[in-house]
Coordinates of C-alpha atoms and ligand atoms in Angstrom, one line a residue:
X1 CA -48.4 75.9 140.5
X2 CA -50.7 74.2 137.8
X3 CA -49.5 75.8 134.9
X4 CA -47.5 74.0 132.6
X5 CA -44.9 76.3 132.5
X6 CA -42.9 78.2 135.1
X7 CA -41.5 81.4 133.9
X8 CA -37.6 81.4 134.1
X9 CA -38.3 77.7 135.3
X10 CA -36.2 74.7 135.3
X11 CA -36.7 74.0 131.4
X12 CA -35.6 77.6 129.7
X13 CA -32.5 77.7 132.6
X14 CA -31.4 74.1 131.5
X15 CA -32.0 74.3 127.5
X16 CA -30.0 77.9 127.5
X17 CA -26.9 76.7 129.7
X18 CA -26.4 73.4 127.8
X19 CA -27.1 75.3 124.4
X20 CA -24.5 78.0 125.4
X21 CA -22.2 75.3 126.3
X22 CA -22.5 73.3 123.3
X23 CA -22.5 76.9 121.0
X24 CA -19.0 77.5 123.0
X25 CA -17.8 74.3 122.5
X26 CA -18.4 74.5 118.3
X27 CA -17.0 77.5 118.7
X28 CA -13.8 77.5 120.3
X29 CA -13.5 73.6 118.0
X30 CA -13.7 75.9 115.0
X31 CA -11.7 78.9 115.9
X32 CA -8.6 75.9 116.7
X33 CA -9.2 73.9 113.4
X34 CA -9.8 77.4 111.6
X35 CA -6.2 78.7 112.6
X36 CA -4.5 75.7 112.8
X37 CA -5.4 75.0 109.6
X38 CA -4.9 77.7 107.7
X39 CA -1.2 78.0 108.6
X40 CA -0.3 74.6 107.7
X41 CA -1.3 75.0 104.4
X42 CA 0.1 78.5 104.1
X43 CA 3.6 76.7 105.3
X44 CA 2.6 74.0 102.4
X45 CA 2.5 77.0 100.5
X46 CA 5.4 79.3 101.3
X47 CA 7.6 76.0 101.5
X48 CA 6.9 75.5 97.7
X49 CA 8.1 78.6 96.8
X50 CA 11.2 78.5 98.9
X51 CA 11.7 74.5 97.0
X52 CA 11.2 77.1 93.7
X53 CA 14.1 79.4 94.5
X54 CA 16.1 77.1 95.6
X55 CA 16.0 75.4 92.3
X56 CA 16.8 78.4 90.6
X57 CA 19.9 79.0 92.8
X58 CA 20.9 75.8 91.8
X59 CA 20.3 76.0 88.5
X60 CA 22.3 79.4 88.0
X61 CA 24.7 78.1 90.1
X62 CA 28.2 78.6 88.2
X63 CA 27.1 80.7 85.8
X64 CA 28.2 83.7 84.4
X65 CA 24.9 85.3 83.5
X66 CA 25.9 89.2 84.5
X67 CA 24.7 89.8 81.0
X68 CA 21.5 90.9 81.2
X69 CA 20.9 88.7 77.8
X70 CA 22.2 86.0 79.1
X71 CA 20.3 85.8 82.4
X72 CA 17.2 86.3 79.9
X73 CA 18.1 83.0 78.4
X74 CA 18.8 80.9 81.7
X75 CA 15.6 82.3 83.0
X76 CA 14.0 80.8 79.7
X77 CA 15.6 77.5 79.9
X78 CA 14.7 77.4 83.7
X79 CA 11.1 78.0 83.0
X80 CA 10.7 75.5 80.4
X81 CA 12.6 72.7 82.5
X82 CA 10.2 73.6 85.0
X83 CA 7.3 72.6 83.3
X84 CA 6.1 69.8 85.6
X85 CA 5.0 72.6 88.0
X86 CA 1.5 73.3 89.0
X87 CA 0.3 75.4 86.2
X88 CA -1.5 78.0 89.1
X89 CA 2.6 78.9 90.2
X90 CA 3.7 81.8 88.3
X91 CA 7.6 82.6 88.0
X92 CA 8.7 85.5 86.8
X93 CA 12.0 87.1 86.1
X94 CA 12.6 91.0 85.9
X95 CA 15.2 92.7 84.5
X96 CA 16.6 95.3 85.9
X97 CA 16.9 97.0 82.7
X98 CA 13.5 96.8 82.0
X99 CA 11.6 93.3 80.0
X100 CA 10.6 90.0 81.8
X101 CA 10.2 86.4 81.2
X102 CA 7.6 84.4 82.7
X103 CA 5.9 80.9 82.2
X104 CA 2.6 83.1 82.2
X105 CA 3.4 86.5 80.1
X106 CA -0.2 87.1 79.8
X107 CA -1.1 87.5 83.5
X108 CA 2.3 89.3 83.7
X109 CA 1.3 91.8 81.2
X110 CA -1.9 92.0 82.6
X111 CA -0.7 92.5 86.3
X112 CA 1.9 95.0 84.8
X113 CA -1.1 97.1 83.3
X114 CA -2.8 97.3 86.5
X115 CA -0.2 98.2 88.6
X116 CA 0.2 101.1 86.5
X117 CA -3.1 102.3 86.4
X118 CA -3.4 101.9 90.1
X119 CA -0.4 103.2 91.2
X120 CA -0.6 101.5 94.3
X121 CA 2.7 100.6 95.5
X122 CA 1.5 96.8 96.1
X123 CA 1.0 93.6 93.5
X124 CA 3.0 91.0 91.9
X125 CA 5.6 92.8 90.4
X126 CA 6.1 95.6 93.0
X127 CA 6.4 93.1 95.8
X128 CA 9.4 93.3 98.7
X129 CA 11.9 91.1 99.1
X130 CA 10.7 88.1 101.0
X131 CA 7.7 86.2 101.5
X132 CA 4.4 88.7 101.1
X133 CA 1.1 88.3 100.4
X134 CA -0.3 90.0 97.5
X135 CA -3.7 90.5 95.3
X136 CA -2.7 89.8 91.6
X137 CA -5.0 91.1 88.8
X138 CA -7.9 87.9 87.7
X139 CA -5.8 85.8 90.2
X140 CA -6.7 87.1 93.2
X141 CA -4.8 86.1 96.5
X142 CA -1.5 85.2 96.2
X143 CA 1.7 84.0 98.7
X144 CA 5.0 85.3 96.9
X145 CA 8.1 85.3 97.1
X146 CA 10.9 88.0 95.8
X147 CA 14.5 87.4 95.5
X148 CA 17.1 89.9 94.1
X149 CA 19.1 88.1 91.4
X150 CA 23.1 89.6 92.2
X151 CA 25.2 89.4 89.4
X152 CA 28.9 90.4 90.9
X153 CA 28.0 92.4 93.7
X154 CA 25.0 94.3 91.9
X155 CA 21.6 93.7 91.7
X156 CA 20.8 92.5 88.2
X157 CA 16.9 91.4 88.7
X158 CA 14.3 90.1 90.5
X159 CA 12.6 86.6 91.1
X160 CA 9.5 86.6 91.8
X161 CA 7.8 83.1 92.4
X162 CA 4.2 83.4 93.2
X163 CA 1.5 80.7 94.2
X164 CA -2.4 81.1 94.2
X165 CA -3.8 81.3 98.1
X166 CA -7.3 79.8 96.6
X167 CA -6.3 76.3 98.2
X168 CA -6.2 78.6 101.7
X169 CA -9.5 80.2 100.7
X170 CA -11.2 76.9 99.4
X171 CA -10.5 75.3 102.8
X172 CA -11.2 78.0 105.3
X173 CA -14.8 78.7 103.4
X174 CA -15.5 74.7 103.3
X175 CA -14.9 74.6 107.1
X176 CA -17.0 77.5 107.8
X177 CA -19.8 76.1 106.1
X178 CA -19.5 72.1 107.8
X179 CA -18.7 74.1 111.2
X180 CA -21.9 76.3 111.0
X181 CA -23.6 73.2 110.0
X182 CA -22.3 71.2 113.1
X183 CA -22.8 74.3 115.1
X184 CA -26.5 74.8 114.3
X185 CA -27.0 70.7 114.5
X186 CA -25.5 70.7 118.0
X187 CA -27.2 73.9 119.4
X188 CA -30.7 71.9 118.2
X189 CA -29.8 68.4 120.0
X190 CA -28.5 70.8 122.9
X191 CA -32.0 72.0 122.7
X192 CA -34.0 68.9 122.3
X193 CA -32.0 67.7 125.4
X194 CA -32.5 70.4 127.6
X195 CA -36.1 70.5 126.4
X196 CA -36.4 66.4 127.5
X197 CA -33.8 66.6 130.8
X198 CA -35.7 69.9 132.2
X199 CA -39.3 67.9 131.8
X200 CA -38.0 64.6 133.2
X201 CA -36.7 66.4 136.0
X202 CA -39.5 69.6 136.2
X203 CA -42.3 66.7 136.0
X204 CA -41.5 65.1 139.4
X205 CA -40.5 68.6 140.9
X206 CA -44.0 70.2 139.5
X207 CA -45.9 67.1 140.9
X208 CA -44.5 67.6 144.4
X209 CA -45.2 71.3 144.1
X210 CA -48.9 70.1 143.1
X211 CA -48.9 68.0 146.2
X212 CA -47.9 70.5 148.9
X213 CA -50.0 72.8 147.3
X214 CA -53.1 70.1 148.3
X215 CA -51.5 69.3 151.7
X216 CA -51.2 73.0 152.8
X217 CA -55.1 72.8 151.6
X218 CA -55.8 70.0 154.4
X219 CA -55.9 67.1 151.5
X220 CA -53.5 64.8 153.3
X221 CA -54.4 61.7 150.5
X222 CA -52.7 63.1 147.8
X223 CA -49.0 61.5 146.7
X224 CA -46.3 62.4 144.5
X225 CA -46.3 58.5 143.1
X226 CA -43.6 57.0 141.1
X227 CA -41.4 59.6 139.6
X228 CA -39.4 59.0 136.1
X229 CA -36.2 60.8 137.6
X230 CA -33.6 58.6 139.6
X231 CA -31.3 59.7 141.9
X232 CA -31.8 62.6 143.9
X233 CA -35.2 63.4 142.6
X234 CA -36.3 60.4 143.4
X235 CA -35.1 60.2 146.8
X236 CA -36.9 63.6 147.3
X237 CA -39.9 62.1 146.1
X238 CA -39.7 59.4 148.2
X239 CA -38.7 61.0 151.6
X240 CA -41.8 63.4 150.2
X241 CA -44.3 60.8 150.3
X242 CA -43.0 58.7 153.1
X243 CA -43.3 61.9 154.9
X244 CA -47.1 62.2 153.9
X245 CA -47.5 59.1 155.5
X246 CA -46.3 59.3 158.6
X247 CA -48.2 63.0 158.6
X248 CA -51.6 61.3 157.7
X249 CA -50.9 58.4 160.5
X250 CA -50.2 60.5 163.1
X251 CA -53.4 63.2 161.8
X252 CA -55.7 60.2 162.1
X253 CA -53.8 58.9 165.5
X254 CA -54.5 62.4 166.8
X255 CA -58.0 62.2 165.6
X256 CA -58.8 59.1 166.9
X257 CA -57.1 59.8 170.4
X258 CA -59.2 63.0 171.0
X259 CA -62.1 61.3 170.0
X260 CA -61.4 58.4 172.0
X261 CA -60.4 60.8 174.8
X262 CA -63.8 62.5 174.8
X263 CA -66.1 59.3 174.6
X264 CA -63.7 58.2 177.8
X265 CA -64.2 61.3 180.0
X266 CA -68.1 62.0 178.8
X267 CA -68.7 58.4 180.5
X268 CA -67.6 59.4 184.0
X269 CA -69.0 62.9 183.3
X270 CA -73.0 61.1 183.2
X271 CA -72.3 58.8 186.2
X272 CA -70.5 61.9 188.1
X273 CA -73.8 64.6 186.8
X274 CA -76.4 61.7 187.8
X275 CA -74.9 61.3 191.2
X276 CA -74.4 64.9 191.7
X277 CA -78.5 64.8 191.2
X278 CA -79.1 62.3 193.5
X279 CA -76.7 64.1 196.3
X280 CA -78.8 67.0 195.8
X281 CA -82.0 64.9 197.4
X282 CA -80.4 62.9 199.6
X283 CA -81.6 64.4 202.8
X284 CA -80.0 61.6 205.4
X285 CA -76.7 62.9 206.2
X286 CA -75.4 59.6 206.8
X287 CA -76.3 58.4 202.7
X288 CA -75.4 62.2 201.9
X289 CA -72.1 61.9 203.3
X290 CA -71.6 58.4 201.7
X291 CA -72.1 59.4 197.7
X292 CA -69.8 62.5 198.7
X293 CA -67.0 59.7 199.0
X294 CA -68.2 57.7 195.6
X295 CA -68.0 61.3 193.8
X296 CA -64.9 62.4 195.7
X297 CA -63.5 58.5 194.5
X298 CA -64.6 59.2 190.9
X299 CA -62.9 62.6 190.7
X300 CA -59.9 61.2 191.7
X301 CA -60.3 58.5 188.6
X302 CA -61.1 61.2 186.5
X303 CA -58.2 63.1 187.5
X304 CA -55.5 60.2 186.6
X305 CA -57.5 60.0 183.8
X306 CA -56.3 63.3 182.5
X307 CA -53.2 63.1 183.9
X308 CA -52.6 60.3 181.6
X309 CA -53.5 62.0 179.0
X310 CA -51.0 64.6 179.3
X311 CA -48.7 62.2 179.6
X312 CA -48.8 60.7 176.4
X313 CA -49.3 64.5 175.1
X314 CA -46.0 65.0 176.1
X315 CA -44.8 61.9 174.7
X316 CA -46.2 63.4 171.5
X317 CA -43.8 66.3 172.2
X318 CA -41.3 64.4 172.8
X319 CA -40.6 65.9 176.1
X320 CA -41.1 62.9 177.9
X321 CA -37.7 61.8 179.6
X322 CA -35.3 63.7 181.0
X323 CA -32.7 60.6 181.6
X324 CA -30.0 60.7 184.0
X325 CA -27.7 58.5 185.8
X326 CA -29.5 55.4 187.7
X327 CA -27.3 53.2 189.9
X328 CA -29.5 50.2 189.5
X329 CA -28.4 48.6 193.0
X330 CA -30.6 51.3 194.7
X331 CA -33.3 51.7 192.0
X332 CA -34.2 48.1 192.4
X333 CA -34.1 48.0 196.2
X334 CA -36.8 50.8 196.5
X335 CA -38.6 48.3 194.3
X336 CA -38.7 45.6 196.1
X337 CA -40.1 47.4 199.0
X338 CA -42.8 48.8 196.7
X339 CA -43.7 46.0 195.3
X340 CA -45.8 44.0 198.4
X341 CA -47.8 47.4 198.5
X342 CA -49.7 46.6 194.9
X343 CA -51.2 43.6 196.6
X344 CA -51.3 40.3 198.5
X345 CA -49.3 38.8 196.0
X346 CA -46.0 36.3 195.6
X347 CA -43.4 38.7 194.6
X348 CA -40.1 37.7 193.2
X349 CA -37.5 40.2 192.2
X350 CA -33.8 39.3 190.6
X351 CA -31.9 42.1 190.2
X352 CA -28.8 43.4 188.5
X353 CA -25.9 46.1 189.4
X354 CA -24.9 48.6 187.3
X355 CA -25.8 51.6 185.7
X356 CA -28.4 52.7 183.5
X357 CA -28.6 56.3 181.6
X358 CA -32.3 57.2 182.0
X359 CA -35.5 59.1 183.4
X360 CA -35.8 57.2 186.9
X361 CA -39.3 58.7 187.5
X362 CA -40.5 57.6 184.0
X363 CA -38.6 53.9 184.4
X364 CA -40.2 53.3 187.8
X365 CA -43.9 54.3 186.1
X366 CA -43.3 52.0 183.4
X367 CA -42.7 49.4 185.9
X368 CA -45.5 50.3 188.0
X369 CA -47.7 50.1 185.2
X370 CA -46.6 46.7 184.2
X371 CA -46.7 45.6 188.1
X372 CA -50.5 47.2 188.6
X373 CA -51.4 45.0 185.3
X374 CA -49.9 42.1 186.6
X375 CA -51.7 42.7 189.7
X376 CA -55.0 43.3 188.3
X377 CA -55.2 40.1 186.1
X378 CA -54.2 37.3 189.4
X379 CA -55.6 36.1 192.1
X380 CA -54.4 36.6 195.8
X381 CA -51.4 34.4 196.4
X382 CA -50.5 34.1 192.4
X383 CA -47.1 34.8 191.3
X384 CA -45.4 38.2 190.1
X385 CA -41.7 38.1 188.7
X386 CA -39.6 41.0 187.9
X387 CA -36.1 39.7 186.3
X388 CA -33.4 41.8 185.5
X389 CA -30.9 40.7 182.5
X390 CA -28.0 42.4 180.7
X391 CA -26.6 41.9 177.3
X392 CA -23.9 44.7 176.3
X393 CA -25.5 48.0 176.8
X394 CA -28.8 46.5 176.5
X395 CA -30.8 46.6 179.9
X396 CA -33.6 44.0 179.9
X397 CA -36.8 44.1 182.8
X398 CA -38.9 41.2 182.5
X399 CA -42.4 41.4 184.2
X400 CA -44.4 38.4 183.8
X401 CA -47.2 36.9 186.0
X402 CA -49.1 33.5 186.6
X403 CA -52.5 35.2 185.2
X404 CA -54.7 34.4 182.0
X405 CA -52.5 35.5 179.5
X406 CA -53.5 37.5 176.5
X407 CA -54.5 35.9 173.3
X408 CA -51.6 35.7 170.8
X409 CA -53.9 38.2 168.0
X410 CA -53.9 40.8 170.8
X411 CA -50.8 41.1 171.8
X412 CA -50.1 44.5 169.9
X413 CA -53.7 45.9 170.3
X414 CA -53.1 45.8 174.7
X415 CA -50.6 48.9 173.6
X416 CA -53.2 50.7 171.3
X417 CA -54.8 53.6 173.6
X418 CA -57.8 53.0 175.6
X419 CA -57.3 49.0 174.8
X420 CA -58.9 47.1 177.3
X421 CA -59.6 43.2 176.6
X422 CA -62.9 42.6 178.8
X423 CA -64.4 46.5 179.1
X424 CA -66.5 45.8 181.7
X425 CA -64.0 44.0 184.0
X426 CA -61.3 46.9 183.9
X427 CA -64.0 49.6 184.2
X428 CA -65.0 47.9 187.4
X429 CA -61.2 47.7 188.3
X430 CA -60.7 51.5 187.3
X431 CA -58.6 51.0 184.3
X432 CA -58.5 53.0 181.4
X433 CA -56.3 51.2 178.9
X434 CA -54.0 54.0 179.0
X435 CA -50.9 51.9 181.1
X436 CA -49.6 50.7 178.4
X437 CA -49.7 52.8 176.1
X438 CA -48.3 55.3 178.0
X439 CA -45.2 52.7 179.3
X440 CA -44.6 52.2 175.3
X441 CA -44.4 56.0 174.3
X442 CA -41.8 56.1 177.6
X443 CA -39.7 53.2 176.4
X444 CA -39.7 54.4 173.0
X445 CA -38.9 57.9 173.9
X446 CA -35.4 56.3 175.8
X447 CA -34.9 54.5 172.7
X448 CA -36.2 51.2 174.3
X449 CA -38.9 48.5 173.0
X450 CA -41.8 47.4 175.3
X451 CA -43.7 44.0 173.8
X452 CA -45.9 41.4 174.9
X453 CA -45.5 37.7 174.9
X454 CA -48.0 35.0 176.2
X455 CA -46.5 31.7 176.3
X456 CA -49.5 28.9 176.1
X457 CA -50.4 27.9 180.0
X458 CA -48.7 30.4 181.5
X459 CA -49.2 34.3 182.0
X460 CA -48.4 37.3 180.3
X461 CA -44.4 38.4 179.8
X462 CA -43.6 41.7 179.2
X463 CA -40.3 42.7 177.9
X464 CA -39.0 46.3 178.6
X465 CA -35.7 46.5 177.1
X466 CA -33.3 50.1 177.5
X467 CA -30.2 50.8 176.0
X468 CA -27.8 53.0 178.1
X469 CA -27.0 50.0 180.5
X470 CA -23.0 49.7 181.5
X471 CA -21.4 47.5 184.2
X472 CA -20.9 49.0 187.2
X473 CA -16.9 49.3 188.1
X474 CA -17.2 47.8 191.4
X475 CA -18.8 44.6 190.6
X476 CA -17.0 41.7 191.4
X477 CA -15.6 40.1 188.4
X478 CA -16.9 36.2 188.9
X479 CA -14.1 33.8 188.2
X480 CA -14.1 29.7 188.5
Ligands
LIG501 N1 -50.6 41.0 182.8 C1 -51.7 41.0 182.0 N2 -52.4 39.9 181.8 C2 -53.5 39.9 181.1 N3 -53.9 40.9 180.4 C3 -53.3 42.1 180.5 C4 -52.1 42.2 181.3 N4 -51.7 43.5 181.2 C5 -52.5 44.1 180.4 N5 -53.5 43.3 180.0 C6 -54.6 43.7 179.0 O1 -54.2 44.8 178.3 C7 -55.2 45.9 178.5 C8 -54.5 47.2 178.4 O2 -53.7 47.4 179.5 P1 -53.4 48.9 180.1 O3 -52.5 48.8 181.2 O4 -53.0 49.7 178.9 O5 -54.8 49.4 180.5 P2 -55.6 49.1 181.8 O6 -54.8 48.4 182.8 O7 -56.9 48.5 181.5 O8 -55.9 50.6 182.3 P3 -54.9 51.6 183.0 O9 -53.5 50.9 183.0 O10 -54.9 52.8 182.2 O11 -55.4 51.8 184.4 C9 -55.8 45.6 179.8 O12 -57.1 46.1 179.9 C10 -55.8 44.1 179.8 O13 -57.0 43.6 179.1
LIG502 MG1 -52.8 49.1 183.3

């Protein structure tokens, strides 16, 4: 993954597509202009010698010229009035009976010498009637035009009008050389931004590659950072790192909970071993049958102890609820009748009707939880409220107490695992500051919040809030 350059990667696929793409485009540009081009001035061309003919027919026009002599002689006056012509347009006239006249005799004479020694049936002065093109001798290239000359029915001589096709040629080989020109200057920006697109986006892509490749070897520190890239890339980048994160949190979390985990079941483990060695001595059978009960008693702590545990390992799961329909009306009666069995306490319970989609099991341990708490931290005769509030499909449970309090800075830690404000108290009282954090990972895992709030001179107030509340049908509708 380190090396700087991926075979096939990113960089060569990008550079070759947009170079193709920008060759194509020069291409298929020049191939339109080329054509396109070409056959206008061709038409500018042939339309010239057409304009040339028709002068002649007009100048003819009317006259009796069927003497071969005397068509000799308009040809010459024709020529010379036609003087103001581009000098590269050749006009000649041939007689049928042999001799020609022509504003360039030299080339004619040339041309007619050539023809003859080639004895090819193409050139100048053996050209068909029409429009052809034709290679004349020292001229090259040239567009003409043949027209018989009739004289009473009968072919008399021909017209030839001829015009150079170097114009043609000048223009096709100056656009072929700006094209290629263009082309090679486009394919070489095409290049140079493939080259710099492929690296801004192959830098980011490489660096994440880079960072799995440390993750997958146990380096959980390492970040993909800022990336040049925007859009998608950098949403990738993000989600990467934010991903990273939330990996390393939970690593440590799980680090820190079997850790914690251990320290917490070595301690009973000593007290249980040390007892376990003092049971072995004890000879009375009375004292011998006493310390069986403590050890039996501390098993049994030990026990909820793990079971809590594997509780909030299958929070971690996220196997937690299995949530159903709870008609609230009865859920909160069996409550009620619960509650007096947590202690000699003043209990006061408002409830609601309705329903509530949800894990009853789960919803009733949360509540337990926050009951046994409230419990644990007053005094016989104190008093426990449990209010039940609704707002849209928002169930709120409100368990608050006449205790202590908590101090406002610990409000969040009482959820942490294995929290316990005053250790030695809640050791004495058999708590393991797993309650609440186990009641959190249940409210969470039904979409729910659970928080703390510790109003000065009065008790703690715990707020369990649950979405999946609706109104039952049959409640009566309360009208003034
Ligand atoms: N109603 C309350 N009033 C005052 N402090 C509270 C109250 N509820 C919880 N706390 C504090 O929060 C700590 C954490 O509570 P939590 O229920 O998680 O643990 P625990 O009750 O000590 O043990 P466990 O519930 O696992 O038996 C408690 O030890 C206590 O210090
Ligand atoms: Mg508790």
């Amino acid at each position: 993954v380190n090396n700087r350059r991926v075979r096939g990667g990113l960089r060569t696929q990008l550079t070759l597509a947009i170079a193709a793409v920008a060759a194509l485009a020069v291409v298929a540009s020049f191939l339109a202009l080329y054509s396109s081009t070409s056959a206008r001035l061709r038409d500018q061309i042939d339309a010239q010698l057409n304009t040339q003919a028709a002068e002649w027919r007009l100048f003819s026009q009317g006259a009796d010229n069927s003497n071969q002599a005397e068509l000799a002689q308009a040809a010459r006056r024709f020529i010379v009035g036609q003087r103001y012509h581009a000098e590269s347009l050749i006009i000649v006239f041939q007689m049928n009976r042999g001799g020609t006249v022509s504003n360039d005799p030299e080339l004619v004479r040339r041309e007619e010498a050539r023809e003859r020694d080639s004895g090819e049936a193409t050139g100048l002065l053996r050209a068909p009637a029409g429009l052809s093109t034709q290679t004349v001798a020292e001229a090259g290239q040239m567009r003409v035009l043949t027209i018989p000359l009739q004289r009473g029915g009968q072919q008399v001589g021909t017209l030839r009008v001829a015009n150079p096709l170097t114009p043609v040629e000048q223009a096709q080989s100056s656009l072929r050389r700006s094209f290629l020109l263009v082309g090679l200057l486009a394919v070489g920006v095409a290049v140079a931004v493939g080259l710099a697109l492929a690296s801004v986006i192959a830098a980011p892509l490489r660096r994440m590659a880079r960072v799995a490749a440390a993750v997958e070897g146990g380096n959980l520190r390492e970040r993909t950072g800022p990336v040049r890239a925007r859009g998608e890339l950098r949403l990738l980048a993000d989600a990467m790192d934010h991903m990273l994160d939330r990996l390393e949190q939970t690593f440590r979390r799980q680090r820190d909970f079997v850790s914690d985990a251990s320290h917490e079941l070595r301690t009973p483990l000593t007290v249980l071993r040390a007892q376990v060695e003092l049971l072995d001595r004890e000879l009375d059978l009375q004292r011998r049958h006493e310390a069986t009960a403590t050890l039996l008693a501390r098993i049994d702590e030990l026990d909820r102890l793990v079971g809590d545990l594997l509780t909030l390992a299958t929070a971690e799961a996220g196997q937690l609820v299995v949530p159903q329909e709870i008609g609230l009306r009865d859920f909160f009666e069996d409550l009620r009748r619960d509650m007096p069995l947590f202690g000699d306490r003043e209990f006061a319970l408002v409830p609601i009707d309705g329903t509530l989609h949800a894990d009853p099991d789960r919803l009733t341990q949360v509540l337990r939880n926050l009951i046994r708490n409230a419990v644990t931290h007053t005094k016989p005769g104190d008093r426990v409220l449990v209010t039940a509030t609704a707002r849209g499909e928002l169930l709120e449970i409100i368990v608050s107490d006449s205790g202590p309090g908590i101090p406002a800075e610990k409000l969040e830690d009482v959820f942490e695992r294995f929290h316990r404000l005053d250790r030695g108290r809640s050791r004495a009282s058999g708590g393991s500051g797993l309650g609440l954090a186990i009641a959190r990972a249940i409210t969470e895992a039904h979409g729910g919040r659970l928080y703390a709030e510790s109003p000065p001179g009065s008790g703690a107030v715990f707020h369990l809030e649950l979405p999946g509340y609706e109104r039952s049908v049959f409640s009566p509708v309360i009208s003034d």
